[in-house]
Coordinates of C-alpha atoms in Angstrom, one line a residue:
X136 CA 39.2 -52.6 -10.2
X137 CA 37.7 -55.2 -12.5
X138 CA 39.2 -55.2 -16.0
X139 CA 37.1 -55.3 -19.2
X140 CA 37.5 -58.9 -20.4
X141 CA 34.1 -60.3 -21.6
X142 CA 32.7 -59.2 -24.9
X143 CA 29.1 -59.4 -23.6
X144 CA 28.1 -58.7 -20.0
X145 CA 24.7 -58.6 -18.4
X146 CA 24.1 -56.6 -15.2
X147 CA 20.9 -56.9 -13.2
X148 CA 19.4 -54.1 -11.2
X149 CA 16.8 -55.0 -8.6
X150 CA 14.7 -52.3 -7.0
X151 CA 12.6 -52.2 -3.8
X152 CA 10.9 -49.0 -2.7
X153 CA 8.4 -47.5 -0.4
X154 CA 8.3 -50.5 2.0
X155 CA 7.0 -48.3 4.8
X156 CA 8.0 -50.7 7.5
X157 CA 6.6 -53.9 5.8
X158 CA 9.4 -56.3 6.7
X159 CA 6.9 -59.2 6.6
X160 CA 3.5 -60.0 5.3
X161 CA 1.8 -58.7 8.5
X162 CA 0.0 -55.4 8.8
X163 CA 0.5 -54.3 12.4
X164 CA -1.9 -51.3 12.1
X165 CA -4.7 -53.8 11.4
X166 CA -3.3 -56.7 13.4
X167 CA -3.7 -59.2 10.6
X168 CA -1.9 -60.5 7.5
X169 CA -1.5 -57.8 4.9
X170 CA -3.9 -57.7 2.1
X171 CA -1.0 -56.5 -0.1
X172 CA 1.0 -59.6 0.5
X173 CA 4.6 -58.9 -0.2
X174 CA 6.9 -57.5 2.4
X175 CA 10.7 -57.6 2.6
X176 CA 10.9 -61.3 3.7
X177 CA 9.0 -62.3 0.5
X178 CA 11.1 -60.0 -1.6
X179 CA 14.2 -61.7 -0.2
X180 CA 13.1 -65.0 -1.6
X181 CA 12.9 -63.6 -5.1
X182 CA 16.1 -61.5 -4.6
X183 CA 18.1 -64.6 -3.7
X184 CA 16.7 -66.5 -6.7
X185 CA 17.5 -63.8 -9.2
X186 CA 21.0 -63.3 -7.8
X187 CA 21.7 -66.9 -8.7
X188 CA 20.6 -66.2 -12.3
X189 CA 22.7 -63.1 -12.8
X190 CA 26.3 -62.9 -11.5
X191 CA 26.4 -59.1 -11.6
X192 CA 23.5 -57.8 -9.6
X193 CA 22.9 -54.5 -7.9
X194 CA 20.2 -54.4 -5.2
X195 CA 18.9 -50.9 -4.5
X196 CA 16.2 -49.5 -2.3
X197 CA 14.9 -46.0 -3.1
X198 CA 13.5 -44.9 0.2
X199 CA 10.6 -44.6 2.6
X200 CA 11.5 -47.9 4.3
X201 CA 11.9 -46.9 7.9
X202 CA 8.4 -45.4 8.6
X203 CA 5.0 -47.0 8.6
X204 CA 3.5 -50.3 9.8
X205 CA 4.3 -49.3 13.4
X206 CA 8.0 -49.1 12.6
X207 CA 8.3 -46.2 15.0
X208 CA 8.1 -48.7 17.8
X209 CA 11.9 -49.0 17.3
X210 CA 12.7 -45.2 17.5
X211 CA 14.8 -45.7 20.6
X212 CA 15.9 -49.2 19.7
X213 CA 17.3 -48.7 16.2
X214 CA 19.6 -51.7 16.4
X215 CA 16.5 -53.9 16.6
X216 CA 14.7 -52.3 13.6
X217 CA 13.7 -55.2 11.4
X218 CA 14.1 -53.3 8.2
X219 CA 17.7 -52.3 9.1
X220 CA 18.5 -55.9 10.1
X221 CA 17.1 -57.3 6.9
X222 CA 18.8 -54.6 4.7
X223 CA 22.1 -55.5 6.3
X224 CA 21.5 -59.3 5.9
X225 CA 20.6 -58.9 2.3
X226 CA 23.7 -56.8 1.6
X227 CA 22.0 -54.1 -0.4
X228 CA 24.3 -52.2 -2.7
X229 CA 22.6 -48.9 -1.8
X230 CA 19.7 -47.3 0.1
X231 CA 18.4 -43.9 -0.8
X232 CA 16.8 -42.0 2.0
X233 CA 13.1 -41.0 1.4
X234 CA 11.2 -38.1 2.9
X235 CA 9.5 -40.3 5.5
X236 CA 12.9 -41.3 6.9
X237 CA 12.9 -37.7 8.4
X238 CA 9.4 -38.0 10.1
X239 CA 11.1 -38.6 13.5
X240 CA 13.9 -36.1 13.3
X241 CA 17.5 -36.0 12.1
X242 CA 18.8 -37.8 15.2
X243 CA 16.8 -40.8 14.2
X244 CA 18.2 -40.7 10.7
X245 CA 21.7 -40.5 12.2
X246 CA 21.0 -43.4 14.4
X247 CA 19.8 -45.5 11.5
X248 CA 22.9 -44.5 9.4
X249 CA 25.1 -45.8 12.2
X250 CA 23.3 -49.2 12.2
X251 CA 23.1 -49.6 8.4
X252 CA 26.1 -51.6 7.1
X253 CA 25.3 -50.6 3.5
X254 CA 25.9 -47.5 1.5
X255 CA 23.3 -44.8 2.0
X256 CA 22.6 -42.0 -0.6
X257 CA 21.1 -38.5 -0.1
X258 CA 23.1 -36.2 -2.3
X259 CA 21.0 -33.1 -1.8
X260 CA 20.7 -32.9 2.0
X261 CA 23.3 -31.0 4.0
X262 CA 23.7 -30.6 7.8
X263 CA 24.4 -27.5 9.8
X264 CA 28.1 -27.7 8.8
X265 CA 27.2 -27.7 5.1
X266 CA 28.2 -31.4 4.9
X267 CA 26.2 -34.0 3.1
X268 CA 24.6 -36.4 5.5
X269 CA 25.1 -39.4 3.2
X270 CA 26.9 -40.2 0.0
X271 CA 25.9 -38.4 -3.2
X272 CA 26.6 -41.2 -5.6
X273 CA 28.5 -44.5 -6.0
X274 CA 30.9 -45.5 -8.7
X275 CA 31.0 -49.3 -8.8
X276 CA 32.2 -52.0 -11.1
X277 CA 30.9 -55.5 -11.6
X278 CA 31.9 -57.7 -14.5
X279 CA 34.1 -55.0 -15.8
X280 CA 31.1 -52.7 -16.3
X281 CA 31.4 -49.3 -14.6
X282 CA 28.2 -48.2 -13.0
X283 CA 27.3 -44.8 -11.5
X284 CA 24.4 -44.6 -9.0
X285 CA 23.0 -41.2 -8.0
X286 CA 20.6 -40.9 -5.1
X287 CA 18.7 -37.8 -4.0
X288 CA 15.6 -37.1 -1.9
X289 CA 12.5 -35.2 -3.1
X290 CA 13.0 -31.6 -2.1
X291 CA 9.4 -31.5 -0.9
X292 CA 10.7 -33.2 2.3
X293 CA 10.9 -29.5 3.5
X294 CA 7.1 -29.2 3.1
X295 CA 6.4 -32.0 5.5
X296 CA 9.3 -32.1 7.9
X297 CA 10.8 -28.6 7.9
X298 CA 10.9 -28.6 11.7
X299 CA 12.7 -31.9 11.8
X300 CA 15.3 -30.5 9.3
X301 CA 15.9 -27.2 11.1
X302 CA 19.5 -26.1 10.3
X303 CA 19.7 -28.5 7.4
X304 CA 19.7 -27.5 3.7
X305 CA 17.7 -29.4 1.1
X306 CA 18.9 -28.5 -2.4
X307 CA 16.5 -28.9 -5.3
X308 CA 17.3 -32.0 -7.3
X309 CA 17.8 -30.2 -10.6
X310 CA 20.2 -27.8 -8.9
X311 CA 22.2 -30.5 -7.0
X312 CA 22.6 -32.5 -10.2
X313 CA 24.5 -29.6 -11.8
X314 CA 27.1 -30.1 -9.1
X315 CA 27.2 -33.9 -9.3
X316 CA 27.4 -34.4 -13.1
X317 CA 30.9 -32.9 -13.7
X318 CA 32.1 -35.3 -11.0
X319 CA 30.8 -38.5 -12.7
X320 CA 30.8 -37.6 -16.4
X321 CA 32.6 -40.2 -18.5
X322 CA 33.2 -42.4 -15.4
X323 CA 30.6 -45.0 -16.1
X324 CA 29.1 -47.2 -18.7
X325 CA 25.7 -47.3 -17.1
X326 CA 24.2 -44.3 -15.2
X327 CA 21.4 -45.0 -12.7
X328 CA 19.1 -42.5 -11.1
X329 CA 18.0 -44.0 -7.8
X330 CA 16.3 -40.9 -6.3
X331 CA 13.3 -41.0 -3.9
X332 CA 11.3 -39.0 -6.4
X333 CA 8.0 -39.4 -8.3
X334 CA 7.8 -39.1 -12.1
X335 CA 5.5 -36.1 -12.3
X336 CA 6.1 -32.7 -10.6
X337 CA 4.1 -32.4 -7.4
X338 CA 4.4 -28.8 -6.3
X339 CA 7.0 -27.0 -8.4
X340 CA 8.9 -27.3 -11.6
X341 CA 11.5 -30.0 -11.4
X342 CA 10.5 -31.8 -8.3
X343 CA 9.5 -34.8 -10.4
X344 CA 11.7 -36.9 -12.6
X345 CA 10.4 -35.9 -16.0
X346 CA 12.5 -32.7 -16.3
X347 CA 15.6 -34.3 -14.7
X348 CA 15.8 -37.1 -17.1
X349 CA 15.2 -34.8 -20.0
X350 CA 18.2 -32.7 -18.8
X351 CA 20.5 -35.7 -18.4
X352 CA 19.9 -38.2 -21.3
X353 CA 23.1 -39.9 -20.3
X354 CA 21.2 -41.8 -17.6
X355 CA 20.0 -45.1 -19.1
X356 CA 18.2 -46.4 -15.9
X357 CA 15.6 -44.4 -13.9
X358 CA 14.3 -45.9 -10.6
X359 CA 11.1 -44.0 -9.6
X360 CA 9.5 -44.0 -6.2
X361 CA 7.4 -42.0 -3.7
X362 CA 4.1 -42.1 -5.6
X363 CA 3.5 -45.8 -5.0
X364 CA 2.8 -46.5 -8.6
X365 CA 3.8 -49.6 -10.6
X366 CA 5.6 -49.3 -13.9
X367 CA 8.3 -51.1 -15.9
X368 CA 9.1 -50.2 -19.5
X369 CA 11.9 -49.4 -21.9
X370 CA 11.5 -46.3 -24.1
X371 CA 13.8 -44.4 -26.3
X372 CA 16.9 -46.2 -25.0
X373 CA 16.1 -45.8 -21.3
X374 CA 14.7 -48.3 -18.8
X375 CA 12.1 -47.1 -16.3
X376 CA 11.1 -48.9 -13.1
X377 CA 8.9 -48.3 -10.1
X378 CA 8.1 -51.3 -7.9
X379 CA 4.9 -50.0 -6.2
X380 CA 4.9 -50.0 -2.4
X381 CA 4.8 -52.2 0.7
X382 CA 7.0 -54.9 -1.0
X383 CA 4.2 -56.0 -3.3
X384 CA 6.6 -56.1 -6.3
X385 CA 10.2 -56.6 -6.9
X386 CA 11.5 -54.5 -9.8
X387 CA 14.1 -55.8 -12.2
X388 CA 16.1 -54.2 -15.0
X389 CA 18.5 -56.3 -17.1
X390 CA 21.1 -54.4 -19.1
X391 CA 23.0 -56.2 -21.8
X392 CA 26.3 -54.6 -22.8
X393 CA 28.8 -55.1 -25.5
X394 CA 32.5 -54.3 -25.3
X395 CA 33.5 -51.4 -27.5
X396 CA 37.2 -50.5 -27.2
X397 CA 38.0 -49.5 -23.7
X398 CA 34.4 -49.4 -22.4
X399 CA 31.1 -51.1 -22.7
X400 CA 28.0 -49.8 -24.5
X401 CA 24.4 -50.7 -23.9
X402 CA 23.1 -53.2 -26.4
X403 CA 19.6 -53.8 -25.0
X404 CA 17.5 -53.4 -21.8
X405 CA 14.6 -55.2 -20.2
X406 CA 12.4 -53.9 -17.4
X407 CA 10.1 -56.1 -15.4
X408 CA 8.0 -56.3 -12.2
X409 CA 7.7 -59.6 -10.2
X410 CA 4.5 -59.7 -8.1
X411 CA 4.9 -61.2 -4.6
X412 CA 1.4 -62.6 -4.3
X413 CA 2.5 -66.3 -4.4
X414 CA 6.0 -65.9 -3.1
X415 CA 6.8 -67.5 0.2
X416 CA 8.8 -65.5 2.8
X417 CA 12.4 -66.3 3.3
X418 CA 12.7 -68.4 6.5
X419 CA 16.2 -67.2 7.6
X420 CA 15.1 -63.6 7.3
X421 CA 11.9 -64.2 9.3
X422 CA 13.9 -66.0 12.0
X423 CA 16.2 -62.9 12.2
X424 CA 13.2 -60.7 13.3
X425 CA 11.0 -63.2 15.1
X426 CA 11.5 -61.5 18.5
X427 CA 10.7 -58.1 17.0
X428 CA 7.5 -59.4 15.5
X429 CA 6.3 -60.6 18.9
X430 CA 7.3 -57.3 20.6
X431 CA 5.2 -55.3 18.2
X432 CA 2.2 -57.6 18.6
X433 CA 2.4 -57.3 22.4
X434 CA 2.4 -53.5 22.0
X435 CA -0.5 -53.1 19.5
X436 CA -2.8 -55.5 21.4
X437 CA -2.9 -53.3 24.5
X438 CA -6.5 -52.3 25.2
X439 CA -7.7 -48.7 24.7
X440 CA -11.5 -48.8 25.2
X441 CA -14.7 -49.9 23.5
X442 CA -16.9 -48.5 20.7
X443 CA -20.7 -49.0 21.0
X444 CA -23.6 -48.3 18.7
X445 CA -21.9 -49.1 15.4
X446 CA -19.0 -48.1 13.3
X447 CA -17.7 -44.5 13.3
X448 CA -18.3 -44.4 9.6
X449 CA -21.6 -45.7 8.3
X450 CA -22.0 -48.5 5.6
X451 CA -20.8 -47.4 2.2
X452 CA -23.4 -46.6 -0.5
X453 CA -20.9 -46.9 -3.3
X454 CA -17.8 -49.1 -3.7
X455 CA -14.5 -47.3 -3.4
X456 CA -16.2 -44.3 -1.8
X457 CA -15.9 -43.6 1.9
X458 CA -18.9 -41.7 3.3
X459 CA -16.5 -39.4 5.2
X460 CA -15.5 -38.0 1.8
X461 CA -19.0 -36.5 1.3
X462 CA -20.7 -36.1 4.7
X463 CA -20.2 -35.5 8.4
X464 CA -19.1 -38.7 10.2
X465 CA -18.4 -39.6 13.8
X466 CA -14.8 -40.6 12.9
X467 CA -13.8 -37.1 11.6
X468 CA -15.9 -35.5 14.5
X469 CA -13.9 -37.6 17.0
X470 CA -10.6 -36.5 15.5
X471 CA -11.7 -32.8 15.6
X472 CA -13.0 -33.1 19.1
X473 CA -9.7 -34.5 20.3
X474 CA -7.6 -31.9 18.6
X475 CA -9.8 -29.1 19.9
X476 CA -9.7 -30.5 23.4
X477 CA -5.9 -30.9 23.7
X478 CA -5.2 -27.8 21.6
X479 CA -7.6 -25.7 23.6
X480 CA -8.8 -24.4 20.2
X481 CA -12.0 -23.0 18.9
X482 CA -12.1 -25.1 15.7
X483 CA -10.1 -28.0 14.3
X484 CA -9.2 -29.4 10.9
X485 CA -9.0 -33.2 10.3
X486 CA -8.8 -35.4 7.3
X487 CA -9.5 -39.0 6.1
X488 CA -6.0 -40.2 5.4
X489 CA -7.1 -43.3 3.4
X490 CA -10.5 -44.2 1.9
X491 CA -10.5 -47.6 3.7
X492 CA -10.3 -46.1 7.2
X493 CA -13.0 -46.8 9.8
X494 CA -13.3 -47.8 13.4
X495 CA -15.7 -50.7 14.0
X496 CA -17.9 -51.5 17.0
X497 CA -16.4 -53.6 19.8
X498 CA -13.3 -53.6 21.8
X499 CA -10.6 -51.1 20.8
X500 CA -6.9 -51.7 21.1
X501 CA -3.9 -49.7 20.0
X502 CA -3.9 -51.3 16.6
X503 CA -7.4 -50.1 16.0
X504 CA -6.4 -46.5 16.7
X505 CA -3.2 -46.9 14.6
X506 CA -5.4 -48.1 11.7
X507 CA -7.7 -45.1 12.1
X508 CA -4.8 -42.6 12.3
X509 CA -1.9 -44.2 10.4
X510 CA 0.6 -41.4 10.6
X511 CA 2.7 -39.9 13.3
X512 CA 1.5 -36.4 12.8
X513 CA 1.8 -34.0 15.7
X514 CA -0.7 -31.3 16.9
X515 CA -0.3 -27.6 16.1
X516 CA -2.6 -24.6 17.0
X517 CA -2.7 -21.4 15.0
X518 CA -4.6 -18.1 15.5
X519 CA -6.1 -16.9 12.2
X520 CA -9.0 -14.7 11.2
X521 CA -12.5 -15.8 10.2
X522 CA -11.8 -14.9 6.6
X523 CA -8.7 -17.0 6.7
X524 CA -10.7 -20.0 8.0
X525 CA -13.0 -19.6 4.9
X526 CA -9.9 -19.4 2.7
X527 CA -8.7 -22.7 4.1
X528 CA -12.0 -24.3 3.5
X529 CA -12.2 -23.0 0.0
X530 CA -8.8 -24.4 -0.6
X531 CA -9.9 -27.8 0.8
X532 CA -13.2 -27.8 -1.3
X533 CA -11.2 -27.8 -4.5
X534 CA -11.1 -31.5 -3.9
X535 CA -14.5 -31.7 -5.5
X536 CA -15.1 -31.5 -9.3
X537 CA -17.9 -29.1 -10.1
X538 CA -21.3 -30.8 -10.3
X539 CA -23.1 -30.7 -13.7
X540 CA -26.7 -31.3 -14.5
X541 CA -27.0 -35.1 -15.3
X542 CA -24.2 -36.2 -13.0
X543 CA -25.1 -39.3 -10.9
X544 CA -22.1 -39.4 -8.6
X545 CA -19.9 -36.8 -6.9
X546 CA -16.5 -36.6 -8.5
X547 CA -13.1 -35.7 -7.1
X548 CA -10.2 -33.8 -8.5
X549 CA -7.8 -36.4 -9.9
X550 CA -4.7 -34.4 -8.8
X551 CA -5.7 -34.1 -5.2
X552 CA -5.4 -37.1 -2.8
X553 CA -8.0 -37.6 -0.1
X554 CA -5.6 -36.6 2.6
X555 CA -5.4 -33.1 1.3
X556 CA -9.1 -32.6 1.9
X557 CA -9.7 -31.3 5.4
X558 CA -13.0 -31.0 7.3
X559 CA -13.7 -28.5 10.0
X560 CA -15.1 -29.1 13.4
X561 CA -16.3 -26.3 15.7
X562 CA -18.1 -24.4 13.0
X563 CA -20.9 -25.3 10.6
X564 CA -20.8 -24.8 6.9
X565 CA -22.0 -25.9 3.5
X566 CA -19.9 -26.8 0.5
X567 CA -21.7 -25.9 -2.7
X568 CA -20.1 -28.2 -5.3
X569 CA -22.3 -26.6 -8.0
X570 CA -20.1 -23.5 -7.8
X571 CA -16.7 -22.7 -9.2
X572 CA -13.6 -23.4 -7.1
X573 CA -13.1 -20.6 -4.7
X574 CA -16.8 -19.8 -4.3
X575 CA -18.1 -22.9 -2.6
X576 CA -18.1 -22.3 1.1
X577 CA -21.5 -21.0 2.2
X578 CA -23.2 -20.2 5.5
X579 CA -20.0 -20.4 7.6
X580 CA -21.4 -20.1 11.1
X581 CA -20.8 -20.8 14.8
X582 CA -22.9 -23.6 16.3
X583 CA -25.2 -21.0 17.9
X584 CA -26.1 -19.7 14.4
X585 CA -23.9 -16.5 14.4
X586 CA -22.1 -15.8 11.1
X587 CA -18.4 -16.0 11.4
X588 CA -16.9 -12.5 11.1
X589 CA -14.1 -11.9 8.7
X590 CA -12.0 -10.2 11.4
X591 CA -12.8 -12.6 14.2
X592 CA -9.7 -14.2 15.7
X593 CA -10.0 -17.9 15.8
X594 CA -7.7 -20.6 17.2
X595 CA -7.6 -23.6 14.9
X596 CA -6.0 -27.0 15.7
X597 CA -4.6 -29.2 12.9
X598 CA -1.9 -31.8 12.2
X599 CA 1.7 -30.6 11.4
X600 CA 1.6 -32.2 7.9
X601 CA -1.2 -29.8 6.9
X602 CA 0.3 -26.9 8.8
X603 CA 3.8 -27.0 7.4
X604 CA 2.9 -27.7 3.8
X605 CA -0.4 -26.0 3.0
X606 CA -0.9 -23.4 5.7
X607 CA 2.6 -22.0 6.1
X608 CA 3.7 -22.5 2.5
X609 CA 0.8 -22.5 0.0
X610 CA -1.9 -20.4 1.6
X611 CA -0.3 -18.0 4.0
X612 CA 3.4 -17.9 3.2
X613 CA 5.1 -15.3 5.4
X614 CA 1.7 -13.9 6.4
X615 CA 2.4 -12.3 9.8
X616 CA -1.4 -12.4 10.7
X617 CA -1.2 -16.2 10.9
X618 CA 0.2 -16.9 14.3
X619 CA 1.6 -20.2 15.6
X620 CA 0.2 -20.5 19.1
X621 CA 1.7 -23.8 20.0
X622 CA 3.6 -26.7 18.4
X623 CA 2.9 -29.7 20.5
X624 CA 5.9 -31.7 19.2
X625 CA 8.2 -29.3 21.1
X626 CA 11.1 -30.5 19.1
X627 CA 10.9 -34.1 20.3
X628 CA 10.1 -37.3 18.4
X629 CA 7.3 -38.5 20.6
X630 CA 5.4 -35.7 22.2
X631 CA 2.3 -34.3 20.5
X632 CA 1.4 -37.2 18.3
X633 CA -2.3 -37.0 17.5
X634 CA -3.0 -40.7 17.7
X635 CA -1.6 -40.8 21.2
X636 CA -4.0 -38.0 22.1
X637 CA -6.8 -40.1 20.6
X638 CA -6.0 -43.0 22.9
X639 CA -5.7 -40.7 25.9
X640 CA -9.0 -39.0 25.1
X641 CA -10.9 -42.3 24.9
X642 CA -9.5 -43.3 28.2
X643 CA -9.7 -40.1 30.2
X644 CA -12.5 -38.1 28.7
X645 CA -14.8 -40.9 27.6
X646 CA -14.1 -43.3 30.4
X647 CA -13.0 -45.9 27.9
X648 CA -16.4 -46.0 26.0
X649 CA -17.2 -44.0 22.8
X650 CA -20.2 -44.1 20.6
X651 CA -20.8 -43.6 16.9
X652 CA -23.0 -40.6 17.6
X653 CA -21.7 -37.3 16.2
X654 CA -21.5 -34.3 18.6
X655 CA -23.9 -32.2 16.6
X656 CA -23.3 -29.2 18.8
X657 CA -19.8 -28.9 17.4
X658 CA -19.6 -30.9 14.1
X659 CA -21.7 -30.4 11.0
X660 CA -21.1 -29.7 7.3
X661 CA -22.9 -30.8 4.2
X662 CA -22.5 -30.8 0.4
X663 CA -25.0 -28.8 -1.5
X664 CA -25.4 -27.7 -5.1
X665 CA -26.3 -31.0 -6.7
X666 CA -29.7 -32.6 -7.5
X667 CA -29.6 -35.8 -9.4
X668 CA -32.5 -37.8 -10.7
X669 CA -33.3 -40.2 -7.8
X670 CA -34.3 -43.2 -10.0
X671 CA -31.2 -42.8 -12.3
X672 CA -29.0 -42.4 -9.2
X673 CA -30.4 -45.6 -7.7
X674 CA -29.7 -47.5 -10.9
X675 CA -26.2 -46.0 -11.2
X676 CA -25.4 -47.1 -7.6
X677 CA -26.7 -50.6 -8.4
X678 CA -24.6 -51.0 -11.5
X679 CA -21.5 -49.5 -10.0
X680 CA -21.6 -51.8 -7.0
X681 CA -22.3 -54.8 -9.3
X682 CA -19.2 -54.1 -11.3
X683 CA -21.2 -53.2 -14.4
X684 CA -19.8 -49.7 -14.7
X685 CA -16.1 -49.0 -14.6
X686 CA -15.2 -46.5 -11.9
X687 CA -13.2 -43.6 -13.4
X688 CA -9.8 -43.6 -11.7
X689 CA -7.1 -40.9 -12.0
X690 CA -4.0 -41.8 -14.0
X691 CA -1.8 -41.2 -10.9
X692 CA -4.0 -43.5 -8.8
X693 CA -4.8 -40.8 -6.3
X694 CA -8.5 -40.7 -6.8
X695 CA -11.5 -42.9 -7.6
X696 CA -14.5 -41.2 -9.2
X697 CA -12.2 -38.8 -11.0
X698 CA -15.1 -37.9 -13.1
X699 CA -18.9 -38.2 -12.5
X700 CA -20.9 -41.2 -13.7
X701 CA -23.7 -40.2 -16.0
X702 CA -26.6 -41.9 -17.7
X703 CA -24.6 -42.6 -20.8
X704 CA -22.1 -44.6 -18.7
X705 CA -24.7 -47.1 -17.6
X706 CA -25.6 -50.4 -19.1
X707 CA -29.1 -50.6 -20.7
X708 CA -31.8 -51.2 -18.2

């Protein structure tokens, strides 16, 4: 144990978070250098420099590191996982598990824990034997300053990966902290929350940081994650830090402490983000994973087929607005066609996971499909009633803000990310955005024109993310009339992935060639309930695309056009 000797001590806390497999400045889903820059190899350059400036440094990662950017390529070769190799090489002081670490099952997590040579935190997750799967906290000492680091995982991991956590218990963060605090009270000079957790509540009270930190004012340092936001500030004697995502920023908190009797007390704190735009990657770390980089390239460049006739999503009318958000597109139609085919379902629900997604004309390889469908979601099929289909669509249509006379753009609920908005294939329908939420779905009908009956039994295919969170929990919790017909994952980490079905469908059902034509016999919906002035609309489009009008963006960064552009927003013309 280090003794308290110095009168003034500075400790440095460095945060990385939400790397999502970005070990270098290469985007493997796009097969090109990442537009975000950053990555762990660049972070390493800055980490090494800052460690030289501060003798007492804690390097922490707060989760969602081992998924994304085709990191699942190493599912059965964990010892070669570039993120794990780099974490070990950089000698992180702690790594908190994130919800995405559980996307591939608990065996994968256990394999990763076995390879990681650094402390791993996950205080609120217990296995079948009621044992924590990782450490709840660390009590460390550098420079004579005692530090407590607590790491927990957002309890909403159960919404998204409940099947992968079967037999495991995830305790709500607020509840788990009641157990932890008596064990660490008065044992540290600096208390650090290093949870994989956003600031704001997502689905229930206390699943965000805001209530936790209010309940435990003793914690001077709060490391935020999960929501991919950027923030660094000191307020009311507490330092807050969230270093974005994909390794685009390195977060730093410097705590200056003064000796006071037998302990140290905080004198001041600084919080800062270092952008990685102009930071070179660390050569030794890149050399460490050079072979893995080439293996991934060889895999993603394998051919899948060819797209003719143009992109699956037409050219954008407005900047930062994907046409698939507001109209039927061949991309969403393809996803629904594939899910219906393999699921042997009547209808299908698919979503636009990111607003920058498209599939462009030309040769298609695995990277192109991975870019179009960036998540490892698996296929599920349910049997529901026609009335329940309408309820699902009404729930989805809350994505739109109600249109008002004078609006010149469509607006989107700032609290709902685009990936929560699902579009139906196999039935036709209208979304009247001039109506209140809950009364928007009109003319729900089969392709032959028949109205969908409330009591009709319908088989609907969808991804497991949507099924486990919104269908089974939010909309039809413990509703015996909603029947799970088939879970295509079948308890394994590979089977049933929708993007694998996409590749197989292109090869076997389309003979390797797809077009940008929508199968209009199965896929059609439209937005109704709006009627803007065409001349004003054209001027609004011109000014928005020219950068003359600021696009309203939600505070949480989930949505562009979080309110409609109106005439009063335009520059004089």
